[in-house]
PDB file of C-alpha atoms in Angstrom:
ATOM      1  CA  ASP A   2     -16.522  -7.026  -2.885  1.00 69.00           C
ATOM      2  CA  VAL A   3     -12.955  -8.219  -2.648  1.00 68.00           C
ATOM      3  CA  LYS A   4     -12.095  -9.319   0.815  1.00 90.00           C
ATOM      4  CA  VAL A   5      -8.603  -9.717   2.219  1.00 95.00           C
ATOM      5  CA  THR A   6      -8.473 -11.001   5.764  1.00 95.00           C
ATOM      6  CA  GLN A   7      -5.559 -11.304   8.149  1.00 95.00           C
ATOM      7  CA  SER A   8      -5.499 -13.807  10.969  1.00 91.00           C
ATOM      8  CA  SER A   9      -4.886 -11.343  13.807  1.00 91.00           C
ATOM      9  CA  ARG A  10      -5.323  -7.611  14.341  1.00 93.00           C
ATOM     10  CA  TYR A  11      -2.927  -7.504  17.268  1.00 96.00           C
ATOM     11  CA  LEU A  12      -0.142  -9.900  18.187  1.00 97.00           C
ATOM     12  CA  VAL A  13       2.443  -9.847  20.958  1.00 97.00           C
ATOM     13  CA  LYS A  14       5.406 -12.203  20.723  1.00 97.00           C
ATOM     14  CA  ARG A  15       8.698 -12.677  22.509  1.00 97.00           C
ATOM     15  CA  THR A  16      12.130 -12.254  20.988  1.00 98.00           C
ATOM     16  CA  GLY A  17      13.272 -15.454  19.304  1.00 97.00           C
ATOM     17  CA  GLU A  18       9.801 -16.883  18.741  1.00 97.00           C
ATOM     18  CA  LYS A  19       8.720 -18.112  15.320  1.00 97.00           C
ATOM     19  CA  VAL A  20       5.753 -16.053  14.177  1.00 97.00           C
ATOM     20  CA  PHE A  21       3.183 -16.847  11.499  1.00 97.00           C
ATOM     21  CA  LEU A  22       1.000 -14.174   9.923  1.00 98.00           C
ATOM     22  CA  GLU A  23      -1.760 -15.474   7.695  1.00 97.00           C
ATOM     23  CA  CYS A  24      -3.556 -13.730   4.863  1.00 97.00           C
ATOM     24  CA  VAL A  25      -6.518 -14.984   2.848  1.00 97.00           C
ATOM     25  CA  GLN A  26      -8.191 -13.403  -0.180  1.00 96.00           C
ATOM     26  CA  ASP A  27     -11.469 -14.499  -1.689  1.00 94.00           C
ATOM     27  CA  MET A  28     -11.237 -13.157  -5.251  1.00 90.00           C
ATOM     28  CA  ASP A  29      -8.957 -15.671  -6.955  1.00 92.00           C
ATOM     29  CA  HIS A  30      -6.183 -13.084  -7.340  1.00 93.00           C
ATOM     30  CA  GLU A  31      -2.886 -14.280  -8.740  1.00 92.00           C
ATOM     31  CA  ASN A  32      -0.683 -11.786  -6.920  1.00 93.00           C
ATOM     32  CA  MET A  33      -0.301 -11.418  -3.185  1.00 95.00           C
ATOM     33  CA  PHE A  34       1.979  -9.120  -1.195  1.00 96.00           C
ATOM     34  CA  TRP A  35       3.311  -8.586   2.300  1.00 97.00           C
ATOM     35  CA  TYR A  36       4.318  -5.088   3.421  1.00 97.00           C
ATOM     36  CA  ARG A  37       5.372  -3.561   6.663  1.00 97.00           C
ATOM     37  CA  GLN A  38       4.228  -0.062   7.535  1.00 95.00           C
ATOM     38  CA  ASP A  39       6.321   2.147   9.790  1.00 94.00           C
ATOM     39  CA  PRO A  40       5.755   5.852  10.545  1.00 90.00           C
ATOM     40  CA  GLY A  41       7.670   8.072   8.153  1.00 88.00           C
ATOM     41  CA  LEU A  42       8.730   5.146   5.990  1.00 91.00           C
ATOM     42  CA  GLY A  43       5.479   4.360   4.252  1.00 91.00           C
ATOM     43  CA  LEU A  44       4.936   0.818   3.074  1.00 93.00           C
ATOM     44  CA  ARG A  45       7.923  -1.367   2.297  1.00 95.00           C
ATOM     45  CA  LEU A  46       7.555  -4.585   0.357  1.00 95.00           C
ATOM     46  CA  ILE A  47       8.800  -7.695   2.148  1.00 97.00           C
ATOM     47  CA  TYR A  48       7.816 -10.443  -0.312  1.00 96.00           C
ATOM     48  CA  PHE A  49       5.308 -11.017  -3.030  1.00 93.00           C
ATOM     49  CA  SER A  50       3.930 -14.020  -4.843  1.00 94.00           C
ATOM     50  CA  TYR A  51       2.648 -14.122  -8.411  1.00 91.00           C
ATOM     51  CA  ASP A  52       1.368 -17.695  -8.312  1.00 90.00           C
ATOM     52  CA  VAL A  53       1.064 -20.709  -6.059  1.00 92.00           C
ATOM     53  CA  LYS A  54       4.479 -21.759  -4.759  1.00 90.00           C
ATOM     54  CA  MET A  55       6.102 -18.799  -6.548  1.00 91.00           C
ATOM     55  CA  LYS A  56       7.636 -15.938  -4.613  1.00 93.00           C
ATOM     56  CA  GLU A  57       9.967 -13.015  -5.053  1.00 92.00           C
ATOM     57  CA  LYS A  58      11.885 -10.970  -2.550  1.00 94.00           C
ATOM     58  CA  GLY A  59      10.839  -7.423  -2.044  1.00 92.00           C
ATOM     59  CA  ASP A  60      12.912  -4.593  -0.661  1.00 91.00           C
ATOM     60  CA  ILE A  61      13.325  -5.848   2.919  1.00 95.00           C
ATOM     61  CA  PRO A  62      13.175  -9.675   2.966  1.00 96.00           C
ATOM     62  CA  GLU A  63      15.829 -10.242   5.638  1.00 96.00           C
ATOM     63  CA  GLY A  64      14.479 -12.091   8.642  1.00 96.00           C
ATOM     64  CA  TYR A  65      11.295 -13.118   6.846  1.00 98.00           C
ATOM     65  CA  SER A  66      10.106 -16.001   4.707  1.00 97.00           C
ATOM     66  CA  VAL A  67       6.788 -16.722   2.995  1.00 97.00           C
ATOM     67  CA  SER A  68       4.653 -19.630   1.937  1.00 97.00           C
ATOM     68  CA  ARG A  69       1.955 -19.897  -0.697  1.00 96.00           C
ATOM     69  CA  GLU A  70       0.616 -23.422  -0.928  1.00 95.00           C
ATOM     70  CA  LYS A  71      -2.868 -22.403  -2.064  1.00 96.00           C
ATOM     71  CA  LYS A  72      -3.882 -19.545  -4.318  1.00 95.00           C
ATOM     72  CA  GLU A  73      -6.015 -17.816  -1.699  1.00 96.00           C
ATOM     73  CA  ARG A  74      -3.531 -17.976   1.184  1.00 97.00           C
ATOM     74  CA  PHE A  75      -0.201 -16.216   1.661  1.00 97.00           C
ATOM     75  CA  SER A  76       1.704 -16.629   4.905  1.00 97.00           C
ATOM     76  CA  LEU A  77       4.490 -14.478   6.304  1.00 98.00           C
ATOM     77  CA  ILE A  78       6.910 -16.162   8.673  1.00 98.00           C
ATOM     78  CA  LEU A  79       9.288 -14.481  11.055  1.00 97.00           C
ATOM     79  CA  GLU A  80      11.844 -17.211  11.670  1.00 94.00           C
ATOM     80  CA  SER A  81      13.142 -15.717  14.911  1.00 97.00           C
ATOM     81  CA  ALA A  82      11.315 -12.576  15.919  1.00 97.00           C
ATOM     82  CA  SER A  83      13.351  -9.554  16.945  1.00 97.00           C
ATOM     83  CA  THR A  84      12.322  -6.239  18.469  1.00 97.00           C
ATOM     84  CA  ASN A  85      13.095  -4.393  15.224  1.00 97.00           C
ATOM     85  CA  GLN A  86      10.332  -6.398  13.580  1.00 98.00           C
ATOM     86  CA  THR A  87       7.739  -4.655  15.733  1.00 98.00           C
ATOM     87  CA  SER A  88       5.537  -3.055  13.102  1.00 97.00           C
ATOM     88  CA  MET A  89       2.224  -3.018  11.277  1.00 96.00           C
ATOM     89  CA  TYR A  90       2.063  -5.774   8.664  1.00 97.00           C
ATOM     90  CA  LEU A  91      -0.251  -5.381   5.695  1.00 97.00           C
ATOM     91  CA  CYS A  92      -1.242  -8.054   3.223  1.00 97.00           C
ATOM     92  CA  ALA A  93      -2.566  -7.204  -0.240  1.00 96.00           C
ATOM     93  CA  SER A  94      -3.778  -9.003  -3.329  1.00 95.00           C
ATOM     94  CA  LYS A  95      -4.139  -8.030  -6.961  1.00 93.00           C
ATOM     95  CA  VAL A  96      -5.437  -9.617 -10.110  1.00 88.00           C
ATOM     96  CA  GLY A  97      -3.020 -10.529 -12.919  1.00 79.00           C
ATOM     97  CA  THR A  98      -0.142  -8.443 -14.232  1.00 74.00           C
ATOM     98  CA  GLY A  99      -2.117  -5.500 -15.622  1.00 79.00           C
ATOM     99  CA  VAL A 100      -2.292  -2.079 -14.053  1.00 82.00           C
ATOM    100  CA  TYR A 101      -4.781  -2.956 -11.391  1.00 86.00           C
ATOM    101  CA  GLU A 102      -5.111  -1.713  -7.838  1.00 90.00           C
ATOM    102  CA  GLN A 103      -4.091  -3.751  -4.837  1.00 93.00           C
ATOM    103  CA  TYR A 104      -6.648  -4.716  -2.214  1.00 94.00           C
ATOM    104  CA  PHE A 105      -5.434  -4.566   1.362  1.00 95.00           C
ATOM    105  CA  GLY A 106      -6.289  -6.410   4.526  1.00 95.00           C
ATOM    106  CA  PRO A 107      -6.867  -4.558   7.814  1.00 94.00           C
ATOM    107  CA  GLY A 108      -3.312  -5.170   9.029  1.00 95.00           C
ATOM    108  CA  THR A 109      -1.685  -6.981  11.936  1.00 96.00           C
ATOM    109  CA  ARG A 110       0.054  -4.900  14.549  1.00 96.00           C
ATOM    110  CA  LEU A 111       2.898  -7.059  15.814  1.00 98.00           C
ATOM    111  CA  THR A 112       4.794  -6.213  18.960  1.00 98.00           C
ATOM    112  CA  VAL A 113       7.956  -8.169  19.753  1.00 98.00           C
ATOM    113  CA  THR A 114       9.133  -7.838  23.345  1.00 97.00           C
TER     114      THR A 114
ATOM    115  CA  ALA B  18      16.970   4.719  -7.993  1.00 75.00           C
ATOM    116  CA  GLN B  19      13.236   4.626  -8.426  1.00 84.00           C
ATOM    117  CA  SER B  20      11.338   6.475  -5.740  1.00 90.00           C
ATOM    118  CA  VAL B  21       8.259   8.375  -4.689  1.00 94.00           C
ATOM    119  CA  ALA B  22       8.374  11.506  -2.525  1.00 96.00           C
ATOM    120  CA  GLN B  23       5.609  13.023  -0.472  1.00 97.00           C
ATOM    121  CA  PRO B  24       7.248  16.207   0.773  1.00 96.00           C
ATOM    122  CA  GLU B  25       4.673  17.027   3.449  1.00 96.00           C
ATOM    123  CA  ASP B  26       4.229  14.837   6.515  1.00 96.00           C
ATOM    124  CA  GLN B  27       1.028  16.674   7.407  1.00 97.00           C
ATOM    125  CA  VAL B  28      -1.431  18.923   5.623  1.00 98.00           C
ATOM    126  CA  ASN B  29      -4.014  20.954   7.549  1.00 98.00           C
ATOM    127  CA  VAL B  30      -7.061  22.385   5.790  1.00 97.00           C
ATOM    128  CA  ALA B  31     -10.298  23.981   6.937  1.00 97.00           C
ATOM    129  CA  GLU B  32     -13.511  22.206   5.993  1.00 97.00           C
ATOM    130  CA  GLY B  33     -14.909  23.532   2.728  1.00 97.00           C
ATOM    131  CA  ASN B  34     -11.539  24.711   1.433  1.00 98.00           C
ATOM    132  CA  PRO B  35      -9.719  23.058  -1.463  1.00 97.00           C
ATOM    133  CA  LEU B  36      -6.973  20.626  -0.583  1.00 97.00           C
ATOM    134  CA  THR B  37      -3.817  19.426  -2.297  1.00 98.00           C
ATOM    135  CA  VAL B  38      -1.555  16.564  -1.240  1.00 98.00           C
ATOM    136  CA  LYS B  39       1.712  16.574  -3.132  1.00 98.00           C
ATOM    137  CA  CYS B  40       3.560  13.683  -4.747  1.00 98.00           C
ATOM    138  CA  THR B  41       6.594  13.539  -7.016  1.00 97.00           C
ATOM    139  CA  TYR B  42       8.184  10.462  -8.494  1.00 95.00           C
ATOM    140  CA  SER B  43      11.420   9.319 -10.058  1.00 92.00           C
ATOM    141  CA  VAL B  44      11.229   6.289 -12.339  1.00 87.00           C
ATOM    142  CA  SER B  45      12.589   5.388 -15.731  1.00 83.00           C
ATOM    143  CA  GLY B  46      10.072   5.188 -18.526  1.00 83.00           C
ATOM    144  CA  ASN B  47       6.395   5.972 -18.311  1.00 83.00           C
ATOM    145  CA  PRO B  48       4.982   5.438 -14.829  1.00 87.00           C
ATOM    146  CA  TYR B  49       1.684   4.121 -13.586  1.00 92.00           C
ATOM    147  CA  LEU B  50       0.580   6.174 -10.589  1.00 95.00           C
ATOM    148  CA  PHE B  51      -1.797   5.512  -7.715  1.00 96.00           C
ATOM    149  CA  TRP B  52      -3.253   7.150  -4.643  1.00 98.00           C
ATOM    150  CA  TYR B  53      -4.399   5.152  -1.632  1.00 97.00           C
ATOM    151  CA  VAL B  54      -6.049   6.294   1.594  1.00 97.00           C
ATOM    152  CA  GLN B  55      -5.854   4.766   5.067  1.00 96.00           C
ATOM    153  CA  TYR B  56      -8.566   5.653   7.541  1.00 92.00           C
ATOM    154  CA  PRO B  57      -7.827   5.101  11.257  1.00 85.00           C
ATOM    155  CA  ASN B  58      -7.522   1.430  12.202  1.00 78.00           C
ATOM    156  CA  ARG B  59      -8.229   0.271   8.676  1.00 80.00           C
ATOM    157  CA  GLY B  60      -6.264  -1.080   5.736  1.00 83.00           C
ATOM    158  CA  LEU B  61      -5.417   0.952   2.670  1.00 93.00           C
ATOM    159  CA  GLN B  62      -8.113   1.671   0.131  1.00 95.00           C
ATOM    160  CA  PHE B  63      -7.568   2.502  -3.516  1.00 95.00           C
ATOM    161  CA  LEU B  64      -8.586   6.050  -4.547  1.00 97.00           C
ATOM    162  CA  LEU B  65      -7.498   6.484  -8.161  1.00 96.00           C
ATOM    163  CA  LYS B  66      -4.851   5.672 -10.740  1.00 95.00           C
ATOM    164  CA  TYR B  67      -3.227   7.135 -13.818  1.00 95.00           C
ATOM    165  CA  ILE B  68      -2.283   4.861 -16.691  1.00 91.00           C
ATOM    166  CA  THR B  69      -2.334   7.024 -19.813  1.00 88.00           C
ATOM    167  CA  GLY B  70      -4.436   9.642 -21.542  1.00 87.00           C
ATOM    168  CA  ASP B  71      -6.115  12.571 -19.801  1.00 90.00           C
ATOM    169  CA  ASN B  72      -3.788  14.126 -17.225  1.00 92.00           C
ATOM    170  CA  LEU B  73      -6.669  14.753 -14.812  1.00 96.00           C
ATOM    171  CA  VAL B  74      -7.891  11.561 -13.199  1.00 96.00           C
ATOM    172  CA  LYS B  75     -11.064  11.352 -11.131  1.00 96.00           C
ATOM    173  CA  GLY B  76     -11.445   8.892  -8.290  1.00 95.00           C
ATOM    174  CA  SER B  77     -13.479   7.934  -5.253  1.00 92.00           C
ATOM    175  CA  TYR B  78     -14.986  10.329  -2.686  1.00 92.00           C
ATOM    176  CA  GLY B  79     -14.661  13.370  -4.984  1.00 95.00           C
ATOM    177  CA  PHE B  80     -10.880  13.204  -5.215  1.00 97.00           C
ATOM    178  CA  GLU B  81      -8.919  13.855  -8.376  1.00 97.00           C
ATOM    179  CA  ALA B  82      -5.243  13.893  -9.287  1.00 98.00           C
ATOM    180  CA  GLU B  83      -3.269  15.715 -11.917  1.00 96.00           C
ATOM    181  CA  PHE B  84      -0.408  14.015 -13.737  1.00 96.00           C
ATOM    182  CA  ASN B  85       2.343  16.403 -14.816  1.00 95.00           C
ATOM    183  CA  LYS B  86       5.041  14.664 -16.806  1.00 93.00           C
ATOM    184  CA  SER B  87       7.429  17.621 -17.021  1.00 93.00           C
ATOM    185  CA  GLN B  88       7.353  18.123 -13.256  1.00 95.00           C
ATOM    186  CA  THR B  89       7.154  14.367 -12.531  1.00 95.00           C
ATOM    187  CA  SER B  90       4.280  15.038 -10.166  1.00 97.00           C
ATOM    188  CA  PHE B  91       0.922  13.484  -9.359  1.00 98.00           C
ATOM    189  CA  HIS B  92      -0.773  15.750  -6.825  1.00 98.00           C
ATOM    190  CA  LEU B  93      -4.034  14.720  -5.190  1.00 98.00           C
ATOM    191  CA  LYS B  94      -6.763  17.360  -5.055  1.00 98.00           C
ATOM    192  CA  LYS B  95     -10.286  17.949  -3.872  1.00 98.00           C
ATOM    193  CA  PRO B  96     -12.256  21.161  -4.427  1.00 97.00           C
ATOM    194  CA  SER B  97     -13.980  21.181  -1.041  1.00 97.00           C
ATOM    195  CA  ALA B  98     -12.607  19.257   1.944  1.00 97.00           C
ATOM    196  CA  LEU B  99     -14.746  17.326   4.416  1.00 97.00           C
ATOM    197  CA  VAL B 100     -13.854  16.460   8.013  1.00 96.00           C
ATOM    198  CA  SER B 101     -14.310  12.824   7.002  1.00 95.00           C
ATOM    199  CA  ASP B 102     -11.403  13.185   4.543  1.00 96.00           C
ATOM    200  CA  SER B 103      -9.012  13.229   7.502  1.00 96.00           C
ATOM    201  CA  ALA B 104      -6.766  10.216   6.971  1.00 97.00           C
ATOM    202  CA  LEU B 105      -3.314   9.082   5.864  1.00 97.00           C
ATOM    203  CA  TYR B 106      -2.719   9.314   2.119  1.00 98.00           C
ATOM    204  CA  PHE B 107      -0.142   7.371   0.150  1.00 97.00           C
ATOM    205  CA  CYS B 108       1.100   8.015  -3.344  1.00 97.00           C
ATOM    206  CA  ALA B 109       2.512   5.018  -5.217  1.00 96.00           C
ATOM    207  CA  VAL B 110       4.173   4.361  -8.551  1.00 93.00           C
ATOM    208  CA  ARG B 111       4.510   1.214 -10.616  1.00 89.00           C
ATOM    209  CA  PRO B 112       7.459   1.502 -12.968  1.00 79.00           C
ATOM    210  CA  TYR B 113       6.630   0.502 -16.516  1.00 73.00           C
ATOM    211  CA  SER B 114       9.233  -2.252 -16.290  1.00 73.00           C
ATOM    212  CA  SER B 115       7.633  -3.833 -13.233  1.00 71.00           C
ATOM    213  CA  ALA B 116       4.949  -6.486 -13.648  1.00 70.00           C
ATOM    214  CA  SER B 117       3.365  -6.037 -10.254  1.00 74.00           C
ATOM    215  CA  LYS B 118       5.594  -4.329  -7.704  1.00 83.00           C
ATOM    216  CA  ILE B 119       4.763  -0.778  -6.750  1.00 89.00           C
ATOM    217  CA  ILE B 120       6.732   1.752  -4.717  1.00 92.00           C
ATOM    218  CA  PHE B 121       4.936   3.689  -1.990  1.00 94.00           C
ATOM    219  CA  GLY B 122       5.670   7.141  -0.677  1.00 95.00           C
ATOM    220  CA  SER B 123       6.075   7.818   3.022  1.00 95.00           C
ATOM    221  CA  GLY B 124       2.521   9.081   3.443  1.00 96.00           C
ATOM    222  CA  THR B 125       0.891  12.436   4.218  1.00 97.00           C
ATOM    223  CA  ARG B 126      -1.498  12.888   7.099  1.00 97.00           C
ATOM    224  CA  LEU B 127      -4.413  15.075   6.070  1.00 97.00           C
ATOM    225  CA  SER B 128      -6.260  16.832   8.859  1.00 97.00           C
ATOM    226  CA  ILE B 129      -9.485  18.714   8.103  1.00 97.00           C
ATOM    227  CA  ARG B 130     -10.670  21.064  10.830  1.00 96.00           C
ATOM    228  CA  PRO B 131     -14.368  21.923  11.164  1.00 94.00           C
TER     229      PRO B 131
END
């Protein structure tokens, strides 16, 4: 079974803090993704990575950065957290570039106060 | 612009009745289409996908989806709903031109009453 784990289920941070969200997958997948999920908006892609040290901006990259130093780990960084970044963050991984499904982690609910 | 629409925020069905969750898409070229489900307090799980071939695709938990190219739709169906099917359902499309990125719809909450 593919397993995607996220470092925290719930996180509360203060405005202006630097926040790290970690994601690890155990199936040697090339592609990894970070989404945020908001009611009525579905999932929106923040960043994705198709290989170690490679990344591409998604639809809403502003205020975020990412790091992929190892194949199994993909980190999302909020440089200076703001209240409008309060959301559910979902990490996913996928094998190769074929038409394969993405495997999702359980999500991190981040609250910025 | 490429997009996916789920026109219903919520669908309510009695247990045992058939259910349909609607999805339409707008992409250039031939699309690859997916359905995912999110149970309470859990991440998304893959249900089924359409790549090519037979327009009726079968997936997990007894779900199926029908691809209709002329109507640009990919509706999710199940002949007989279970209370345990209550969850949030997302339709998604991967444009042919995209190597990995997919576009998600806004989600439809399915509620099955006993």
